[in-house]
Short mmCIF file of C-alpha atoms and ligand atoms in Angstrom, two decimals:
data_model
loop_
_atom_site.label_atom_id
_atom_site.label_comp_id
_atom_site.label_asym_id
_atom_site.label_seq_id
_atom_site.Cartn_x
_atom_site.Cartn_y
_atom_site.Cartn_z
CA MET A 1 -10.88 76.24 -57.99
CA LYS A 2 -12.08 76.60 -54.44
CA PHE A 3 -9.53 76.10 -51.66
CA ILE A 4 -10.10 75.53 -47.95
CA VAL A 5 -6.87 76.46 -46.20
CA THR A 6 -6.87 75.50 -42.52
CA GLY A 7 -4.71 77.34 -40.00
CA GLY A 8 -4.54 80.38 -42.28
CA ALA A 9 -4.35 82.79 -39.33
CA GLY A 10 -1.12 81.18 -38.12
CA PHE A 11 2.45 81.84 -39.18
CA ILE A 12 2.94 79.72 -42.31
CA GLY A 13 -0.76 79.43 -43.17
CA GLY A 14 -1.03 83.25 -42.99
CA ASN A 15 1.94 83.71 -45.30
CA PHE A 16 0.42 81.08 -47.63
CA MET A 17 -2.90 82.99 -47.70
CA HIS A 18 -1.08 86.19 -48.74
CA TYR A 19 0.90 84.28 -51.38
CA MET A 20 -2.07 82.43 -52.92
CA VAL A 21 -4.82 85.06 -52.70
CA ASN A 22 -2.60 87.57 -54.50
CA LYS A 23 -1.14 85.10 -57.01
CA TYR A 24 -4.42 83.44 -58.07
CA PRO A 25 -7.21 86.03 -58.23
CA GLU A 26 -9.36 83.59 -60.20
CA ASP A 27 -9.36 80.99 -57.38
CA GLN A 28 -11.44 81.20 -54.19
CA PHE A 29 -9.77 80.88 -50.78
CA ILE A 30 -11.54 80.10 -47.51
CA ASN A 31 -9.34 80.58 -44.47
CA LEU A 32 -10.60 78.17 -41.79
CA ASP A 33 -9.03 78.76 -38.40
CA LEU A 34 -10.07 78.22 -34.80
CA LEU A 35 -8.04 81.23 -33.60
CA THR A 36 -6.27 79.47 -30.78
CA TYR A 37 -3.59 81.49 -28.97
CA ALA A 38 -1.47 81.04 -32.15
CA GLY A 39 -4.09 82.36 -34.56
CA ASN A 40 -3.97 86.07 -35.29
CA LEU A 41 -6.36 87.80 -37.67
CA GLU A 42 -4.07 90.82 -37.80
CA THR A 43 -1.80 88.59 -39.92
CA VAL A 44 -4.42 88.36 -42.66
CA ALA A 45 -6.02 91.78 -42.17
CA PRO A 46 -4.60 93.04 -45.53
CA LEU A 47 -6.63 90.32 -47.31
CA GLU A 48 -9.99 91.34 -45.83
CA GLY A 49 -12.28 92.66 -48.53
CA LYS A 50 -10.52 90.86 -51.43
CA PRO A 51 -13.20 89.19 -53.57
CA ASN A 52 -11.44 85.79 -53.58
CA TYR A 53 -10.86 85.61 -49.80
CA ARG A 54 -13.08 84.70 -46.84
CA PHE A 55 -12.41 83.89 -43.18
CA VAL A 56 -14.40 81.25 -41.31
CA ARG A 57 -13.79 80.50 -37.66
CA GLY A 58 -14.01 76.82 -36.72
CA ASP A 59 -12.36 73.72 -35.34
CA ILE A 60 -10.98 71.08 -37.73
CA ALA A 61 -11.71 68.43 -35.08
CA ASP A 62 -15.41 69.39 -34.85
CA ARG A 63 -16.96 66.77 -37.13
CA LYS A 64 -20.40 68.35 -37.46
CA PHE A 65 -18.99 71.78 -38.19
CA ILE A 66 -16.54 70.42 -40.79
CA PHE A 67 -19.11 68.24 -42.55
CA ASP A 68 -21.59 71.14 -42.72
CA LEU A 69 -18.87 73.41 -44.13
CA PHE A 70 -17.87 70.87 -46.80
CA ALA A 71 -21.52 70.22 -47.73
CA ARG A 72 -22.03 73.94 -48.19
CA GLU A 73 -18.76 74.90 -49.86
CA LYS A 74 -17.76 71.76 -51.82
CA PRO A 75 -14.05 72.67 -51.95
CA ASP A 76 -11.79 71.38 -54.74
CA VAL A 77 -8.61 71.53 -52.64
CA VAL A 78 -7.88 71.35 -48.91
CA VAL A 79 -4.49 72.46 -47.59
CA ASN A 80 -4.16 71.56 -43.93
CA PHE A 81 -1.82 73.81 -41.92
CA ALA A 82 -3.95 73.83 -38.76
CA ALA A 83 -2.04 72.32 -35.88
CA GLU A 84 -0.71 72.73 -32.42
CA SER A 85 2.83 73.51 -33.53
CA HIS A 86 5.04 74.24 -30.52
CA VAL A 87 7.22 71.38 -29.26
CA ASP A 88 7.58 72.84 -25.75
CA ARG A 89 3.79 73.06 -25.34
CA SER A 90 3.44 69.44 -26.50
CA ILE A 91 5.70 68.39 -23.66
CA THR A 92 3.42 70.00 -21.06
CA ASP A 93 0.06 69.25 -22.77
CA PRO A 94 0.21 66.37 -25.29
CA GLU A 95 -3.59 65.88 -25.39
CA ALA A 96 -4.30 69.07 -27.37
CA PHE A 97 -1.81 67.84 -29.99
CA VAL A 98 -3.61 64.52 -30.43
CA ARG A 99 -6.96 66.27 -30.75
CA THR A 100 -6.03 68.83 -33.38
CA ASN A 101 -3.12 67.23 -35.19
CA VAL A 102 -4.48 63.67 -35.37
CA CYS A 103 -8.28 63.85 -34.91
CA GLY A 104 -8.48 67.14 -36.81
CA THR A 105 -6.66 65.54 -39.75
CA THR A 106 -8.87 62.42 -39.81
CA THR A 107 -11.98 64.60 -39.60
CA LEU A 108 -10.84 66.58 -42.67
CA LEU A 109 -9.95 63.35 -44.49
CA ASP A 110 -13.41 61.90 -43.76
CA ALA A 111 -15.09 65.07 -45.03
CA CYS A 112 -12.98 64.86 -48.22
CA ARG A 113 -14.00 61.22 -48.66
CA THR A 114 -17.67 62.04 -48.15
CA TYR A 115 -17.95 65.12 -50.36
CA GLY A 116 -15.15 64.41 -52.86
CA ILE A 117 -11.93 66.37 -53.37
CA LYS A 118 -9.43 67.01 -56.17
CA ARG A 119 -6.50 67.23 -53.74
CA TYR A 120 -6.00 67.01 -49.98
CA HIS A 121 -2.59 68.37 -49.00
CA GLN A 122 -1.06 67.77 -45.57
CA VAL A 123 1.54 70.24 -44.32
CA SER A 124 4.00 68.17 -42.34
CA THR A 125 7.43 68.59 -40.83
CA ASP A 126 10.99 67.26 -40.87
CA GLU A 127 10.49 66.39 -37.20
CA VAL A 128 8.66 63.18 -38.18
CA TYR A 129 12.07 61.73 -39.11
CA GLY A 130 13.48 62.25 -35.60
CA ASP A 131 16.99 63.68 -35.43
CA LEU A 132 20.47 63.20 -36.85
CA PRO A 133 23.74 63.02 -34.92
CA LEU A 134 25.77 66.23 -34.72
CA ASP A 135 28.97 64.51 -35.86
CA ARG A 136 27.55 63.15 -39.16
CA PRO A 137 27.14 66.21 -41.43
CA ASP A 138 26.96 63.78 -44.38
CA LEU A 139 23.51 62.48 -43.30
CA PHE A 140 20.21 64.03 -44.48
CA PHE A 141 16.52 63.12 -44.25
CA THR A 142 15.06 61.77 -47.49
CA GLU A 143 11.43 60.81 -48.14
CA THR A 144 12.32 57.18 -47.40
CA THR A 145 13.96 57.85 -44.03
CA PRO A 146 11.93 55.89 -41.44
CA LEU A 147 9.62 57.90 -39.18
CA HIS A 148 11.18 58.02 -35.72
CA THR A 149 9.65 60.72 -33.57
CA SER A 150 10.89 62.29 -30.35
CA SER A 151 8.27 64.69 -28.95
CA PRO A 152 4.49 64.43 -28.52
CA TYR A 153 4.30 67.13 -31.24
CA SER A 154 6.29 65.12 -33.78
CA ALA A 155 4.48 61.90 -32.81
CA SER A 156 1.14 63.58 -33.55
CA LYS A 157 2.38 64.93 -36.90
CA ALA A 158 3.78 61.52 -37.93
CA SER A 159 0.52 59.87 -36.93
CA ALA A 160 -1.40 62.34 -39.11
CA ASP A 161 0.94 61.60 -42.05
CA LEU A 162 0.25 57.88 -41.70
CA PHE A 163 -3.52 58.48 -41.74
CA VAL A 164 -3.17 60.62 -44.87
CA LEU A 165 -1.23 57.87 -46.66
CA ALA A 166 -3.64 55.20 -45.39
CA TYR A 167 -6.61 57.13 -46.83
CA HIS A 168 -4.82 57.21 -50.17
CA ARG A 169 -4.10 53.49 -50.23
CA THR A 170 -7.39 52.30 -48.71
CA TYR A 171 -9.90 54.75 -50.17
CA GLY A 172 -7.96 56.15 -53.14
CA LEU A 173 -8.16 59.70 -51.73
CA PRO A 174 -6.00 62.07 -53.85
CA VAL A 175 -3.53 63.25 -51.22
CA SER A 176 -0.05 64.72 -51.01
CA ILE A 177 2.26 65.49 -48.10
CA SER A 178 5.08 68.00 -47.79
CA ARG A 179 7.60 67.83 -44.96
CA CYS A 180 9.47 71.06 -44.38
CA SER A 181 12.37 72.16 -42.23
CA ASN A 182 12.21 75.09 -39.75
CA ASN A 183 10.57 78.20 -41.20
CA TYR A 184 11.23 81.85 -40.33
CA GLY A 185 10.04 85.20 -41.64
CA PRO A 186 7.13 87.65 -41.16
CA TYR A 187 4.22 86.86 -38.80
CA HIS A 188 6.15 84.23 -36.79
CA PHE A 189 4.67 83.88 -33.30
CA PRO A 190 7.23 85.10 -30.75
CA GLU A 191 7.26 81.87 -28.73
CA LYS A 192 9.52 80.34 -31.45
CA LEU A 193 13.29 80.85 -31.43
CA ILE A 194 13.89 83.51 -34.11
CA PRO A 195 11.02 85.95 -33.33
CA LEU A 196 11.59 85.34 -29.60
CA VAL A 197 15.23 86.39 -29.92
CA ILE A 198 14.38 89.46 -32.02
CA SER A 199 11.58 90.69 -29.76
CA ARG A 200 13.47 90.04 -26.51
CA ALA A 201 16.74 91.51 -27.77
CA LEU A 202 14.93 94.70 -28.83
CA ALA A 203 13.62 94.95 -25.25
CA ASP A 204 17.11 94.17 -23.84
CA GLU A 205 15.72 91.04 -22.20
CA LYS A 206 17.63 87.81 -21.56
CA ILE A 207 17.66 85.27 -24.41
CA PRO A 208 17.11 81.69 -23.15
CA VAL A 209 19.27 79.19 -25.06
CA TYR A 210 18.48 75.55 -24.32
CA GLY A 211 21.42 73.35 -23.26
CA THR A 212 24.64 74.44 -24.92
CA GLY A 213 23.03 75.91 -28.04
CA ALA A 214 24.75 73.28 -30.21
CA ASN A 215 21.53 71.83 -31.65
CA VAL A 216 21.20 72.37 -35.39
CA ARG A 217 18.14 73.46 -37.36
CA ASP A 218 17.78 73.78 -41.15
CA TRP A 219 16.15 77.20 -41.73
CA LEU A 220 13.90 78.09 -44.67
CA TYR A 221 12.41 81.52 -45.41
CA VAL A 222 8.64 81.11 -45.20
CA THR A 223 7.70 82.25 -48.73
CA ASP A 224 9.97 79.53 -50.11
CA HIS A 225 7.84 77.02 -48.19
CA CYS A 226 4.70 78.62 -49.67
CA SER A 227 5.99 78.34 -53.25
CA ALA A 228 6.89 74.69 -52.64
CA ILE A 229 3.41 73.81 -51.33
CA ASP A 230 1.79 75.64 -54.25
CA LEU A 231 3.88 73.50 -56.61
CA VAL A 232 3.13 70.21 -54.84
CA VAL A 233 -0.61 70.91 -54.74
CA ARG A 234 -0.75 71.74 -58.47
CA LYS A 235 1.93 69.46 -59.92
CA GLY A 236 2.87 66.91 -57.25
CA LEU A 237 1.85 63.30 -57.75
CA GLU A 238 -0.98 61.80 -55.69
CA GLY A 239 0.09 59.68 -52.76
CA GLU A 240 3.59 61.20 -52.72
CA VAL A 241 5.67 62.84 -50.00
CA TYR A 242 7.98 65.78 -50.82
CA ASN A 243 10.74 67.04 -48.52
CA ILE A 244 11.30 70.81 -48.49
CA GLY A 245 14.48 72.51 -47.30
CA GLY A 246 17.25 74.77 -48.54
CA HIS A 247 20.43 73.42 -46.89
CA ASN A 248 20.68 76.26 -44.38
CA GLU A 249 21.90 74.50 -41.26
CA ARG A 250 22.89 76.63 -38.28
CA THR A 251 23.44 75.90 -34.59
CA ASN A 252 20.99 77.68 -32.32
CA LEU A 253 23.88 79.65 -30.83
CA ASP A 254 24.92 80.84 -34.31
CA VAL A 255 21.35 81.97 -35.00
CA VAL A 256 21.13 83.89 -31.72
CA LYS A 257 24.53 85.54 -32.18
CA THR A 258 23.74 86.52 -35.79
CA ILE A 259 20.54 88.26 -34.67
CA LEU A 260 22.22 90.01 -31.73
CA ARG A 261 24.99 91.27 -34.04
CA SER A 262 22.48 92.60 -36.56
CA LEU A 263 20.60 94.44 -33.82
CA ASN A 264 23.80 95.72 -32.27
CA LYS A 265 23.00 94.00 -28.96
CA PRO A 266 25.55 92.37 -26.62
CA GLU A 267 26.05 88.59 -26.37
CA SER A 268 25.79 89.03 -22.60
CA LEU A 269 22.01 88.86 -23.13
CA ILE A 270 22.39 85.12 -23.80
CA GLU A 271 21.43 82.89 -20.88
CA PHE A 272 21.98 79.14 -21.12
CA VAL A 273 19.00 77.37 -19.55
CA LYS A 274 17.96 73.78 -18.81
CA ASP A 275 17.63 71.75 -21.99
CA ARG A 276 14.31 70.78 -23.63
CA PRO A 277 13.52 67.14 -22.65
CA GLY A 278 14.17 64.80 -25.60
CA HIS A 279 15.68 67.73 -27.54
CA ASP A 280 16.33 66.75 -31.19
CA ARG A 281 19.98 67.32 -32.05
CA ARG A 282 20.04 68.06 -35.77
CA TYR A 283 17.53 68.34 -38.61
CA ALA A 284 18.77 68.42 -42.21
CA MET A 285 16.58 67.95 -45.25
CA ASP A 286 17.46 66.51 -48.64
CA PRO A 287 15.12 68.36 -51.05
CA THR A 288 16.41 66.60 -54.21
CA LYS A 289 13.01 65.09 -55.08
CA ILE A 290 11.04 68.36 -55.16
CA GLU A 291 13.93 70.09 -56.95
CA THR A 292 14.36 67.49 -59.68
CA GLU A 293 10.75 66.30 -60.13
CA LEU A 294 8.92 69.62 -59.71
CA GLY A 295 11.65 72.18 -60.43
CA TRP A 296 11.34 73.94 -57.03
CA LYS A 297 14.15 76.28 -55.97
CA PRO A 298 14.25 78.47 -52.87
CA GLU A 299 14.70 82.20 -53.42
CA TYR A 300 16.48 82.93 -50.13
CA THR A 301 19.46 81.61 -48.21
CA PHE A 302 19.72 82.12 -44.45
CA ASP A 303 22.13 84.99 -45.09
CA THR A 304 19.60 86.84 -47.30
CA GLY A 305 16.46 85.81 -45.40
CA ILE A 306 17.54 86.76 -41.89
CA PRO A 307 18.21 90.49 -42.56
CA LYS A 308 14.88 90.66 -44.41
CA THR A 309 13.16 89.07 -41.40
CA ILE A 310 14.80 91.39 -38.88
CA GLU A 311 13.84 94.36 -41.03
CA TRP A 312 10.22 93.14 -41.04
CA TYR A 313 10.10 92.91 -37.23
CA LEU A 314 11.59 96.40 -36.95
CA SER A 315 9.03 97.85 -39.38
CA ASN A 316 6.06 95.92 -37.98
CA ARG A 317 6.50 96.37 -34.23
CA GLU A 318 2.79 96.78 -33.73
CA TRP A 319 2.11 93.26 -35.01
CA TRP A 320 4.31 91.49 -32.46
CA GLU A 321 3.81 94.04 -29.66
CA HIS A 322 0.07 93.24 -29.86
CA ILE A 323 0.95 89.58 -29.27
CA VAL A 324 3.22 90.32 -26.36
CA SER A 325 0.50 92.52 -24.80
CA GLY A 326 -2.38 90.13 -25.67
CA GLU A 327 -4.15 92.86 -27.70
CA TYR A 328 -4.26 90.62 -30.82
CA GLN A 329 -6.89 88.37 -29.26
CA LYS A 330 -9.40 91.22 -29.33
CA TYR A 331 -9.16 91.50 -33.12
CA PHE A 332 -11.80 88.89 -33.93
CA ASP A 333 -14.44 90.65 -31.82
CA LYS A 334 -13.48 94.01 -33.27
CA MET A 335 -13.65 92.80 -36.89
CA TYR A 336 -16.41 90.22 -36.80
CA SER A 337 -18.83 90.68 -33.91
CA LYS A 338 -21.00 93.14 -35.83
CA ARG A 339 -20.98 91.04 -39.01
CA LEU A 340 -21.70 87.86 -37.06
CA ALA A 341 -24.65 89.51 -35.39
CA GLU A 342 -25.88 90.48 -38.86
CA GLY A 343 -25.36 86.90 -40.10
CA GLU A 344 -22.85 87.87 -42.82
CA ASN A 345 -20.27 85.28 -41.87
CA ALA A 346 -20.23 81.83 -40.35
P1 NAD B 401 1.09 78.18 -35.94
O1 NAD B 401 1.02 77.62 -34.56
O2 NAD B 401 1.69 79.52 -36.15
O3 NAD B 401 -0.38 78.24 -36.57
C1 NAD B 401 -1.32 77.22 -36.38
C2 NAD B 401 -2.70 77.77 -36.76
O4 NAD B 401 -3.64 76.69 -36.64
C3 NAD B 401 -3.18 78.88 -35.83
O5 NAD B 401 -3.73 79.94 -36.60
C4 NAD B 401 -4.27 78.22 -34.99
O6 NAD B 401 -5.29 79.11 -34.59
C5 NAD B 401 -4.79 77.17 -35.96
N1 NAD B 401 -5.42 76.04 -35.27
C6 NAD B 401 -4.94 75.34 -34.22
N2 NAD B 401 -5.81 74.37 -33.85
C7 NAD B 401 -6.86 74.45 -34.71
C8 NAD B 401 -8.05 73.69 -34.87
N3 NAD B 401 -8.36 72.68 -34.04
N4 NAD B 401 -8.89 74.02 -35.87
C9 NAD B 401 -8.61 75.06 -36.72
N5 NAD B 401 -7.48 75.82 -36.60
C10 NAD B 401 -6.62 75.50 -35.62
O7 NAD B 401 1.82 77.08 -36.80
P2 NAD B 401 2.84 77.23 -38.02
O8 NAD B 401 4.20 77.37 -37.49
O9 NAD B 401 2.30 78.22 -38.97
O10 NAD B 401 2.73 75.77 -38.66
C11 NAD B 401 1.71 75.48 -39.61
C12 NAD B 401 1.84 74.04 -40.04
O11 NAD B 401 3.13 73.81 -40.61
C13 NAD B 401 1.71 73.04 -38.89
O12 NAD B 401 0.99 71.91 -39.36
C14 NAD B 401 3.15 72.65 -38.58
O13 NAD B 401 3.21 71.34 -38.08
C15 NAD B 401 3.78 72.74 -39.95
N6 NAD B 401 5.22 73.08 -39.99
C16 NAD B 401 5.71 74.15 -39.30
C17 NAD B 401 7.05 74.48 -39.42
C18 NAD B 401 7.63 75.70 -38.72
O14 NAD B 401 8.83 75.89 -38.75
N7 NAD B 401 6.83 76.54 -38.08
C19 NAD B 401 7.89 73.72 -40.22
C20 NAD B 401 7.36 72.61 -40.90
C21 NAD B 401 6.03 72.32 -40.78
O1 DAU B 402 11.53 71.57 -37.95
C1 DAU B 402 10.24 72.04 -38.14
C2 DAU B 402 9.66 72.44 -36.81
O2 DAU B 402 10.29 73.65 -36.41
C3 DAU B 402 8.15 72.61 -36.87
O3 DAU B 402 7.55 71.37 -37.19
C4 DAU B 402 7.61 73.15 -35.55
O4 DAU B 402 6.22 73.41 -35.65
C5 DAU B 402 8.35 74.44 -35.23
O5 DAU B 402 7.91 74.95 -33.99
C6 DAU B 402 9.85 74.21 -35.20
O6 DAU B 402 10.23 73.37 -34.09
P1 DAU B 402 11.56 73.65 -33.23
O7 DAU B 402 11.40 73.00 -31.93
O8 DAU B 402 12.77 73.36 -34.03
O9 DAU B 402 11.43 75.27 -33.11
P2 DAU B 402 11.67 76.28 -31.88
O10 DAU B 402 11.64 77.64 -32.47
O11 DAU B 402 10.77 75.97 -30.75
O12 DAU B 402 13.14 75.94 -31.45
C7 DAU B 402 14.23 76.03 -32.36
C8 DAU B 402 15.46 75.57 -31.63
O13 DAU B 402 15.80 76.57 -30.64
C9 DAU B 402 15.30 74.28 -30.87
O14 DAU B 402 16.51 73.55 -30.94
C10 DAU B 402 15.04 74.71 -29.43
C11 DAU B 402 15.80 76.01 -29.32
N1 DAU B 402 15.23 77.03 -28.44
C12 DAU B 402 13.91 77.38 -28.60
C13 DAU B 402 13.32 78.34 -27.80
C14 DAU B 402 11.86 78.69 -27.97
C15 DAU B 402 16.02 77.70 -27.50
O15 DAU B 402 17.22 77.40 -27.38
N2 DAU B 402 15.45 78.66 -26.72
C16 DAU B 402 14.12 79.00 -26.82
O16 DAU B 402 13.65 79.88 -26.05
#
């Protein structure tokens, strides 16, 4: 089978590329990524040279580019991770989120419709369900919870989900959607809470905590997300949505304090700052459907995944220090300019 994986130079897409390329040597994987500020080829550098892996730089919202690529490659499966993914950025620049997250998705769907596809899989988020109150720990998001978004980011992701389902009903496109809770683990861009806390604490810099730090997120180690998507793509039913999560709810303040303790850093680094506008209070996934119908089980809890993550950031300082310094953006030129000039890669 030939896969096009979009956003494979980002955090989760990059982890998914590692997971799939190594697990399925008989399948072909094309990593299609625009390399925005969030894309980092250093994340997938260990895959370069593998016979079942290729990188192609391009924009999922560029219709001509996408149609040409599909005409040439005729993929069997598309897994769409590519997105603008940071809620805070969506509050300052919503337009980029509409372009990539909505128009990029419809462009991919149209290419799938035109050239045929065995499965189009949309990587979505728990944020499409909005938030839950802090004083109702008995409530969880299920696949039938109404969509009720808060931020421009979540509105764009919910919109994309609706297009995916509409293309299934109207055109019979074989689609699936997974909606996952907050991920953490290797290769996480240090604008997001967990890698931001680790990298700033190591530099003895202040840790900004929004509001009172009481907001709750449901954390999943990234390879557990990858195994769930693999399962949905291969065994999930067409037209279905699957929630992914591992029941690992923590307040933001708990997360920050846990990391500071592990790094032997003082809580005095914490600085409470002005809250995020429209800040979702609590996310909590009910993953019963994927567990019972597909037999998925996460390997890690927060208590086993967080030390592993901290260890990774300590052993891979170069990876995140290149991001902090901006060095990572030179990687594409270093790796590809010669080959591009020689016409080896698109
Ligand atoms: P990320 O920001 O780390 O990576 C996004 C990748 O998409 C980057 O490599 C970027 O270069 C690429 N990209 C952006 N615009 C593009 C375009 N127009 N064309 C091609 N490539 C483009 O994001 P992430 O955290 O890895 O999230 C991946 C997906 O998973 C997103 O769809 C996100 O909504 C979803 N998701 C994320 C989480 C989480 O906790 N991070 C949880 C659930 C779902
Ligand atoms: O739930 C899934 C979502 O998780 C994904 O769809 C998004 O792509 C991903 O970015 C993430 O969104 P969050 O907004 O939950 O993640 P973030 O790391 O930005 O923030 C986590 C929590 O920490 C949130 O309540 C805001 C808070 N926060 C964040 C930052 C960056 C802080 O208190 N301080 C910070 O500096």
